[in-house]
């Protein structure tokens, strides 16, 4: 009954009838149904098909796995395109990287940029803007990064399981709200996840294939992930610690020269970063710690509390949450087998499962203490637990695995469409309503000469006005060039803006030119005070 309700719910969501749900959020019916389903073990009651009849699942197996992967990638691209209309304006984080990309391309101000930001995404953005100078070009970079990560997930999962199970993994990943929400946006988290997954794969290969040189490729991929997103340091720390715990120090010590060479490559690759960080932040790790210091947390560890509160439903959706839960159980079972088995009885896949499961859980812990919690920070954990979960479901259901995984894949494909509706009508309206205030105001502030806008929405206002933009706190500490036009931008319901007394102190004895700009957005009417 609960499973039927879950399927019906996704059908209604996909059809655009999710308005009856509070906040457009689907109910987690499958999380309640999964334990009952496991106890009932319905797959054991399935009888074989009559002789001479080809079961539908077997007919589906005749289609090459790469064909299904292509279908998933096309589905992802279609969802990306459909969601662009629901969030047509770039948001706060996107605008930070967009401004830097445009700054490198044509010298405009990089409003909102901080020294703790990584350079990889703006570099990709600058290339895109050189081809076509608009938001669509930047969002196309997001699509390419998403397709890269989905493809990497398939290729890695196919080596650890089977190609068809890997297709199920990719569908489940795409169907999750935490992942699908960020696919349309010009951000670096999804692309960094694909690179991190390759790091994990190469470490596994270094242990499972005798004489493998995979360890020498690890630093190259890890460096690419680092320069794309500095925040992967926490993920990489979790990966390294998990590798040490799962395989043991001796297993890595025997790598000898390859291990030393990998360390040397990492140090050489980080040398330019260390030089720059020492120059601007005072010491080699200054930028990394500066990025951590930007965390919007109430106390140390509130990120971990957040992850515990949303795990696993808010990370992967109803169906993905069930599979992730099975993945956790599979990892724990593998740990027990490894602890009980003798050295010569150990299976390579059990060691791998311990490594993957330990990595996934350590990512939550390390990032939970290092920064605030967001689903996009822990995509690596979602991928690894989904891989473990799909493999465990296949082993649990035995001869009926094909039918069960076919049903899971079918529901996952339907869930992708349902989740897209949740994103479009539940998650995107808030940012879009905010942009309906900031964008019209910013566009009216465009100036042919040097201009500076002081506002609580500096990155997006900087992008759409073409001016430099800073917060009110930053403006109080800066010296503005004499030939720069300064405008104070306030909204009727704005954030981080001064009250009447504070505004009077900022204006001083100057006579400002006051303009009011009506907007249809959530911030209400904009007031612009241009200081002369």
Short mmCIF file of C-alpha atoms in Angstrom, two decimals, residues 98-111 463 466-468:
data_model
loop_
_atom_site.label_atom_id
_atom_site.label_comp_id
_atom_site.label_asym_id
_atom_site.label_seq_id
_atom_site.Cartn_x
_atom_site.Cartn_y
_atom_site.Cartn_z
CA UNK A 98 30.37 34.82 -12.80
CA UNK A 99 31.75 38.23 -11.84
CA UNK A 100 35.27 36.83 -11.54
CA UNK A 101 34.98 35.08 -14.89
CA UNK A 102 33.84 38.29 -16.58
CA UNK A 103 36.55 40.23 -14.78
CA UNK A 104 39.25 37.98 -16.20
CA UNK A 105 37.70 38.25 -19.65
CA UNK A 106 37.23 42.01 -19.99
CA UNK A 107 38.45 43.67 -16.80
CA UNK A 108 35.09 44.49 -15.18
CA UNK A 109 34.87 44.48 -11.35
CA UNK A 110 34.75 41.11 -9.58
CA UNK A 111 32.00 42.04 -7.13
CA UNK A 463 26.70 41.12 -12.28
CA UNK A 466 28.29 45.94 -14.36
CA UNK A 467 29.45 48.02 -11.38
CA UNK A 468 31.65 47.03 -8.52
#
